[in-house]
Short mmCIF file of C-alpha atoms and ligand atoms in Angstrom, two decimals:
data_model
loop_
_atom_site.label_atom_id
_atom_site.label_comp_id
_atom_site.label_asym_id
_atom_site.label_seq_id
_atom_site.Cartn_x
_atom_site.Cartn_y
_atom_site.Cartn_z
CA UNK A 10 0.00 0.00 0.00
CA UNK A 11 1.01 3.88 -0.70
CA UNK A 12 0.96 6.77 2.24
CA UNK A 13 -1.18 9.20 0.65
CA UNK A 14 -0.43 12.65 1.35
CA UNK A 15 -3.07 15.18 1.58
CA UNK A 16 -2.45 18.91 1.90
CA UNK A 17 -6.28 20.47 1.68
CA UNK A 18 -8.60 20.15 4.08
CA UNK A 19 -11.34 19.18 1.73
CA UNK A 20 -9.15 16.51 0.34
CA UNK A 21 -8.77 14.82 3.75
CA UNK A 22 -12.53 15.20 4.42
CA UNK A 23 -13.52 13.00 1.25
CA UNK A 24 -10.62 10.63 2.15
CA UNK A 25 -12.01 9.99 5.25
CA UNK A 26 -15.31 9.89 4.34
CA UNK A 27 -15.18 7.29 1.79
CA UNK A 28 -12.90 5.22 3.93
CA UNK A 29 -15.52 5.25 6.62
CA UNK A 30 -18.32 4.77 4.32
CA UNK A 31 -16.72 1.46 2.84
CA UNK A 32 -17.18 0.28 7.10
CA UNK A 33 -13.95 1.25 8.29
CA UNK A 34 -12.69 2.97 11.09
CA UNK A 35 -10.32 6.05 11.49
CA UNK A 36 -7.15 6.83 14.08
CA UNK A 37 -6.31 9.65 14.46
CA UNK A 38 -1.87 11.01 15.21
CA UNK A 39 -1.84 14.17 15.28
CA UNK A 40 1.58 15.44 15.32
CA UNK A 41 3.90 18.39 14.78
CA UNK A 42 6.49 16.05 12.53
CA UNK A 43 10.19 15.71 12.70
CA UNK A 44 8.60 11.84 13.69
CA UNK A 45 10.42 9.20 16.06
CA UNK A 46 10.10 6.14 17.77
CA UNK A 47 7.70 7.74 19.91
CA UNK A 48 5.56 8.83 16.93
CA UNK A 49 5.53 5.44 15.62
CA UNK A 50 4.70 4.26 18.78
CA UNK A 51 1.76 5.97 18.77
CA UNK A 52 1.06 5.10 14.69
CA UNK A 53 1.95 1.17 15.30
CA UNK A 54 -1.15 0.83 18.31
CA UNK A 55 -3.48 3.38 15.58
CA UNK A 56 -2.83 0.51 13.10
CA UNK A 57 -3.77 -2.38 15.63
CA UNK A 58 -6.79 -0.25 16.81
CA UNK A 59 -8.42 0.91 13.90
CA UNK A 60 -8.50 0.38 9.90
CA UNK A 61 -7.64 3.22 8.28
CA UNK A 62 -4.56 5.28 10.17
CA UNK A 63 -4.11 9.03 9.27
CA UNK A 64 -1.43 11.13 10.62
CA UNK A 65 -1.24 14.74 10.87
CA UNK A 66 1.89 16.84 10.65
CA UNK A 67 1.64 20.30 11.32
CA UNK A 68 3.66 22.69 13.16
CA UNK A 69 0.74 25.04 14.75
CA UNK A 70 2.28 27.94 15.11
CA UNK A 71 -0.64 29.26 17.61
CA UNK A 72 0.69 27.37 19.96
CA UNK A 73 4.31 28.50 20.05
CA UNK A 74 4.57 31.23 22.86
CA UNK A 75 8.33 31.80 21.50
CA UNK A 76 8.71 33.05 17.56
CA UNK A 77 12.50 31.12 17.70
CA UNK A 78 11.13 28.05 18.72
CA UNK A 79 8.76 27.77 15.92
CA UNK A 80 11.07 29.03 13.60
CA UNK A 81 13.34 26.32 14.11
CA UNK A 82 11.14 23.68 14.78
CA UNK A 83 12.45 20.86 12.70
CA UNK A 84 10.34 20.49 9.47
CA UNK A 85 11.23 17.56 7.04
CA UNK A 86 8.32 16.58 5.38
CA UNK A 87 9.81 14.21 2.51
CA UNK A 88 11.56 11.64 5.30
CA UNK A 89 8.11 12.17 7.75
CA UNK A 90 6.17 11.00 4.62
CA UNK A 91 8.90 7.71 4.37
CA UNK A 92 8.66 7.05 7.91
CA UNK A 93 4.78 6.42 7.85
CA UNK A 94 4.90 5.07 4.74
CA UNK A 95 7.05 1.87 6.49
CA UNK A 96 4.14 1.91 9.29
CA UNK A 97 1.88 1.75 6.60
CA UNK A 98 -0.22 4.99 7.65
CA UNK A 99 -3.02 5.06 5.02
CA UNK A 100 -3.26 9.14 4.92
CA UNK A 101 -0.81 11.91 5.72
CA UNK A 102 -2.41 15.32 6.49
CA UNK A 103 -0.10 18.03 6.09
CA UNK A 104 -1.87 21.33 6.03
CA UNK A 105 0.18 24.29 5.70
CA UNK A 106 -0.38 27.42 8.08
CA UNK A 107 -2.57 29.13 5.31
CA UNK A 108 -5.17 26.07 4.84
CA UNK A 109 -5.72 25.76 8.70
CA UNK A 110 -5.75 29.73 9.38
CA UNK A 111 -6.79 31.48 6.10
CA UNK A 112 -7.84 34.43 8.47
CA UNK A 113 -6.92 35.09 11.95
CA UNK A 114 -8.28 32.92 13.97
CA UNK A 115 -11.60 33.79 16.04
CA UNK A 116 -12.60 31.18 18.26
CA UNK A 117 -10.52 29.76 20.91
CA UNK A 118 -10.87 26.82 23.38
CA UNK A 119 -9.71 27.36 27.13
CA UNK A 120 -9.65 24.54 29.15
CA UNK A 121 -9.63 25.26 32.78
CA UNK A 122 -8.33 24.44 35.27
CA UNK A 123 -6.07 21.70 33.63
CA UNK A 124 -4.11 24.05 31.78
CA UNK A 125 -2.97 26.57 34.75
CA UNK A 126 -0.19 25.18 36.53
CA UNK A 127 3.37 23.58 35.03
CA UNK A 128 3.96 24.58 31.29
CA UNK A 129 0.58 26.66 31.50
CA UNK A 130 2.41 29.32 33.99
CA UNK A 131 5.41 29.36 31.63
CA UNK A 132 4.18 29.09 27.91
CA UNK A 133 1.25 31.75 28.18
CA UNK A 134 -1.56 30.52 25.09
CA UNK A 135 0.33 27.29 24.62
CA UNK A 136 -2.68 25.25 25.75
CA UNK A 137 -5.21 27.47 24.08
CA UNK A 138 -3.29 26.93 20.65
CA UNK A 139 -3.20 23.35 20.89
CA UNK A 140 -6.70 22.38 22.66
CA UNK A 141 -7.67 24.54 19.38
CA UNK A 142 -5.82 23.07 16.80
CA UNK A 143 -6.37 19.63 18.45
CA UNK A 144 -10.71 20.61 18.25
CA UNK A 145 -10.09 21.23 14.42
CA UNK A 146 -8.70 18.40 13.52
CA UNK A 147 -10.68 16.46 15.23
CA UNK A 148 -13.70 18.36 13.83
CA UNK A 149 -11.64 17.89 9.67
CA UNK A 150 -10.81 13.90 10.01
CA UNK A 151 -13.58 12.87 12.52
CA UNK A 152 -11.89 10.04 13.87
CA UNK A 153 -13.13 7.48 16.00
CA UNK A 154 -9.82 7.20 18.35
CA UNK A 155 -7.27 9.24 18.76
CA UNK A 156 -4.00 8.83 19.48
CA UNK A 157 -1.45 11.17 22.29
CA UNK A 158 1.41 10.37 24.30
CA UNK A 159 2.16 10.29 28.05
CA UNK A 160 5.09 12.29 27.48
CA UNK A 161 2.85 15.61 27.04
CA UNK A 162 1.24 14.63 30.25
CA UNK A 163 -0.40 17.52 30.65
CA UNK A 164 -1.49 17.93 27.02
CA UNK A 165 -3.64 14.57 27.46
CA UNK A 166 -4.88 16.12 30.00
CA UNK A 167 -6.25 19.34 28.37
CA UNK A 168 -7.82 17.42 25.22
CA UNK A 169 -9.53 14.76 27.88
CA UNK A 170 -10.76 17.34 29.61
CA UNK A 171 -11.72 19.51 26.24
CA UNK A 172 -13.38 15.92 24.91
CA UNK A 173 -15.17 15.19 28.30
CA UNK A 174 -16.89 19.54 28.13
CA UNK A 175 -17.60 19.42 24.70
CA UNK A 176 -19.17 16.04 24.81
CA UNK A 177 -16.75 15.23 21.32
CA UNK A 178 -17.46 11.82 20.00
CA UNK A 179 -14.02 10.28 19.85
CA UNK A 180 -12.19 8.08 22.00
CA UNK A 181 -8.79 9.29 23.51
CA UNK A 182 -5.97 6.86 24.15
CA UNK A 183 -2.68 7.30 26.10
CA UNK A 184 0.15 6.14 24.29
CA UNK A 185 3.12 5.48 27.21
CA UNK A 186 6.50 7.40 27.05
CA UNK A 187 9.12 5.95 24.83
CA UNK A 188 12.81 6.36 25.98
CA UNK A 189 16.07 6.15 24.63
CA UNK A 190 17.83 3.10 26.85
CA UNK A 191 19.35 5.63 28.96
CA UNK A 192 15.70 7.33 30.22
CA UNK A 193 15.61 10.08 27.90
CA UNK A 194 12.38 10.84 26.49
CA UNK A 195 12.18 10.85 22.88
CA UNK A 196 11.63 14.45 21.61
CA UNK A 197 11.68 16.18 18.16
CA UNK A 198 13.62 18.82 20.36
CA UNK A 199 16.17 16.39 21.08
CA UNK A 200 18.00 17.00 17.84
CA UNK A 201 19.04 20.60 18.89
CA UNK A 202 21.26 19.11 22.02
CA UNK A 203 25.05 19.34 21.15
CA UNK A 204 26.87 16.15 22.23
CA UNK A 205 27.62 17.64 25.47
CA UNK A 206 24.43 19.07 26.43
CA UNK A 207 22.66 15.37 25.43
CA UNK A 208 24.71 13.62 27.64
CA UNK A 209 23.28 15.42 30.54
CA UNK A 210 19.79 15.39 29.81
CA UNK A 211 18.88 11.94 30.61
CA UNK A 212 19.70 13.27 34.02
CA UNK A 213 15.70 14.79 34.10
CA UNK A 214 14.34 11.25 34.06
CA UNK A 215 17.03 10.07 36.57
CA UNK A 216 15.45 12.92 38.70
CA UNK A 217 12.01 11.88 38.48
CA UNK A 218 12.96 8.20 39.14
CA UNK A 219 14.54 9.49 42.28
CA UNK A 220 11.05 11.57 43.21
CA UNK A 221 9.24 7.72 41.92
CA UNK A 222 11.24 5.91 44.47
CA UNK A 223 11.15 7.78 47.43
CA UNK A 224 7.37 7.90 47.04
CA UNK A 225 6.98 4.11 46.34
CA UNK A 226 9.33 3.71 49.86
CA UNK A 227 6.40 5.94 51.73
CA UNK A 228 7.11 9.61 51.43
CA UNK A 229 4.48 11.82 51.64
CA UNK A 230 5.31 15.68 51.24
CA UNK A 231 5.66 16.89 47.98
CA UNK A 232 8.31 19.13 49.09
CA UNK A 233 10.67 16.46 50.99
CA UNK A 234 10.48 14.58 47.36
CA UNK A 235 10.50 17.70 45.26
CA UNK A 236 14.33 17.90 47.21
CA UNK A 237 15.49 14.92 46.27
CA UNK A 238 15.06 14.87 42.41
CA UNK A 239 16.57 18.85 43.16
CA UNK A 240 19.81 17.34 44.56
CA UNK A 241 19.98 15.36 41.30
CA UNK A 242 19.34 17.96 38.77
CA UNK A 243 21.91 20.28 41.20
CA UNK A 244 24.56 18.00 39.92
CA UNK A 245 24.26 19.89 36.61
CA UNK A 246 24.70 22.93 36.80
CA UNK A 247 23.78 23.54 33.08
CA UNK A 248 19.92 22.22 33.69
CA UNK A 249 18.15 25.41 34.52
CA UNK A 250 15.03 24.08 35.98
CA UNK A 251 11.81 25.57 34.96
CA UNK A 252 9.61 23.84 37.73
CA UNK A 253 9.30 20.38 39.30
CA UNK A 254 5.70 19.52 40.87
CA UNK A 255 3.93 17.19 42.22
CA UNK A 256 0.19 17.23 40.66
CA UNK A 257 -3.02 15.30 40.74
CA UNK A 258 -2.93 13.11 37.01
CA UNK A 259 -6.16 13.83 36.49
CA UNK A 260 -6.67 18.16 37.42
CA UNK A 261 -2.80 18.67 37.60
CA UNK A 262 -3.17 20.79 40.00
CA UNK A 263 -0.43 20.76 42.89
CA UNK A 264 -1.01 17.92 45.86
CA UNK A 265 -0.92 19.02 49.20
CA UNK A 266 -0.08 15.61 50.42
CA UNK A 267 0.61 12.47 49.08
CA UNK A 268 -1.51 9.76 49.29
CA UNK A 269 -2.80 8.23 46.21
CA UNK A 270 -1.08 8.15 42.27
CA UNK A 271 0.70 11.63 41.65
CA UNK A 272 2.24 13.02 38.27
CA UNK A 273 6.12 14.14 39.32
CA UNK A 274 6.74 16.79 35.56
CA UNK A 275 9.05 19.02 35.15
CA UNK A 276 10.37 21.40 32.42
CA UNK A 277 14.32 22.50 32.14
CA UNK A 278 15.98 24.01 29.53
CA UNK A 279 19.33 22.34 28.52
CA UNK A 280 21.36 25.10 26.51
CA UNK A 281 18.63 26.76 24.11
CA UNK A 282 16.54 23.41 24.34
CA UNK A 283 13.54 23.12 26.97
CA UNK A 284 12.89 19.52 27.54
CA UNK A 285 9.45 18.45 29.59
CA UNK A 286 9.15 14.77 31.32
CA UNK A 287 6.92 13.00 34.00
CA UNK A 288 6.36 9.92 35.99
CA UNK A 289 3.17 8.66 37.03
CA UNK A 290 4.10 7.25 40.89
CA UNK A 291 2.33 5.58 42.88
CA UNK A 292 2.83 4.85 46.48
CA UNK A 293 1.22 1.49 46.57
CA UNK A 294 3.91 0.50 44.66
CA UNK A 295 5.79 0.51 47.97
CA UNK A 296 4.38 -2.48 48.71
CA UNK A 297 5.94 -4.81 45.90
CA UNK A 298 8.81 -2.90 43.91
CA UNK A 299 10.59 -5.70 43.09
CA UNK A 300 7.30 -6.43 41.00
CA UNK A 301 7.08 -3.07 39.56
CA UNK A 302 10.69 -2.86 38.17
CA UNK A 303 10.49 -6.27 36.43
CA UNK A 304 7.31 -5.13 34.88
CA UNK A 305 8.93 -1.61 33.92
CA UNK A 306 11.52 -2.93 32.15
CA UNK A 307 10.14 -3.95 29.32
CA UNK A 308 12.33 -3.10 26.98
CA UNK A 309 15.63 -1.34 27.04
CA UNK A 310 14.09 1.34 24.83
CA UNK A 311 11.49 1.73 27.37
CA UNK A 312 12.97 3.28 30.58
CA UNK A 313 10.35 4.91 32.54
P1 AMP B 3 4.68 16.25 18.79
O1 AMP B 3 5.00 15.95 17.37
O2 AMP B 3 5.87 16.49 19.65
O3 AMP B 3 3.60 17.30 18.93
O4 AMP B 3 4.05 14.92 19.38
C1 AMP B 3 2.96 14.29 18.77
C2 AMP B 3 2.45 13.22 19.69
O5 AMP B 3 3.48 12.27 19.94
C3 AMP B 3 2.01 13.76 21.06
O6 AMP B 3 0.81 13.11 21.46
C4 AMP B 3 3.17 13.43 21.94
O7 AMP B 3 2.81 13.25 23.30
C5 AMP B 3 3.62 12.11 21.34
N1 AMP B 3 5.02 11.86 21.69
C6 AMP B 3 6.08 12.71 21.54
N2 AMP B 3 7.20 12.15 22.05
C7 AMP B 3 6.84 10.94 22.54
C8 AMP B 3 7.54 9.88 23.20
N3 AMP B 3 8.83 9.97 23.48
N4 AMP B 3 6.84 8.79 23.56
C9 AMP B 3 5.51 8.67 23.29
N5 AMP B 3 4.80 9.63 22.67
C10 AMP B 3 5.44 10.76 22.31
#
């Protein structure tokens, strides 16, 4: 089979709709491009799920708080296109700015309060510009799931939330984090770390697997775990933190106490890269973690 690409939003509407009049279901990826394992990660469980897989590549730019970081947000279509073509994705959409946003856009979608605390205090509209973007293309394609990644923790969040208010007919599904084997999350932002810089940044997972264990061995105060993933990240002095919390998974808001499953995130910037990662920990887990590290390690590509 060929990847078809698509570039109008009319074009992707008939796609669809023929594929889903002939029976067939529709996943939905959306992405920004520059695609990696933890894309196709995403693309290989849309393929299991559902019968016709269509990923979307499109850097939003109404969702970039920073004009540098969308200007340089890797863009490379022609090898995005070859990598779902071997995943055997059935449609690329790749609008371009114009198509989306032929005026200025007019309607927004908030979601509160989801969006208030970790990278909505430091990337002012970010949330706005993607629970948006996310609304209109899942108002083009129509899908019946679709597909996001733990990694954006508290992106998942927003679009459940957005989904759950607006009563949207699709199906969300968390996609977990995939790693590189020595904990660093796979990001299309890892390509602007020099050699040096990327051989410190796997230190941010090692600081949330700190925060994971000390909550799985009882801890309860989000600030007496907060310190120890600091003293990790303190080892580097060239990590400027951004914030480290401690938040309900669901509201991500900030936990007084802990004393049920918590999200540990944080943001840093690395050099002129800002990297985000989480943990989901949970301190039941204290009870058998010679259970739960077997069952984490499932594959060396999979450190979380
Ligand atoms: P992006 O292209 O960065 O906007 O990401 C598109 C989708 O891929 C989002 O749902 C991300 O959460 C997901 N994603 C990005 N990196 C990873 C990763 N390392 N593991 C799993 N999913 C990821």
């Amino acid at each position: 089979m060929t990847t078809r690409v698509v570039r109008s939003i009319d074009e992707i509407r008939n796609a669809v709709t023929r594929e889903r009049s002939s029976g067939r279901t529709i996943g939905l990826v959306p992405t920004m491009g520059a695609l990696h394992a933890g894309h196709a990660s995403l693309i290989d469980l849309a393929r299991r799920q559902t019968d016709c897989a269509v990923v979307s590549i499109f850097v939003n730019p109404i969702q970039f708080d920073r004009t540098d970081d969308y200007n340089r947000y890797p863009r490379a279509l022609s090898v995005d296109v070859d990598f779902c073509q071997a995943r055997s994705v059935d449609l690329v959409f790749a609008p371009a700015a114009a198509e989306m946003y032929p005026h200025p856009q007019g309607a927004f979608v908030e979601v509160a309060p989801v969006s208030e605390h970790l990278c909505g205090r430091f990337r002012p509209g970010h949330f706005r510009g993607v629970a948006t973007v996310v609304l209109k293309l899942l108002n083009i394609v129509q899908p019946d799931r679709a597909y996001f990644g733990e990694k954006d923790a508290q992106q998942l969040a927003v679009i459940r939330r957005m989904v759950a208010d607006l009563n949207l007919p699709v199906t969300i599904v968390e996609v977990p984090t995939v790693r590189e084997p020595d904990g660093l999350a796979l990001s299309s932002r890892n390509q602007h770390l020099t050699p040096g810089e990327r051989r410190i940044a796997p230190m941010l997972n090692r600081a949330l697997r700190v925060a994971r264990q000390a909550i799985a061995a009882g801890a309860t105060a989000p600030e007496g775990v907060k310190n120890e993933a600091l003293r990790i990240l303190s080892q580097a002095p060239e990590i400027r933190l951004e914030y480290l919390e401690i938040v309900d998974p669901g509201t991500m808001q900030p936990v007084a106490a802990i004393s049920g499953p918590v999200r540990v995130a944080l943001a840093a910037w690395i050099g002129n890269t800002r990297l985000i990662d989480n943990l989901l920990c949970n301190p039941e887990e204290a009870q058998a973690p010679a259970v739960e590290q077997g069952s984490r390690a499932v594959t060396a590509s999979r450190v979380s």
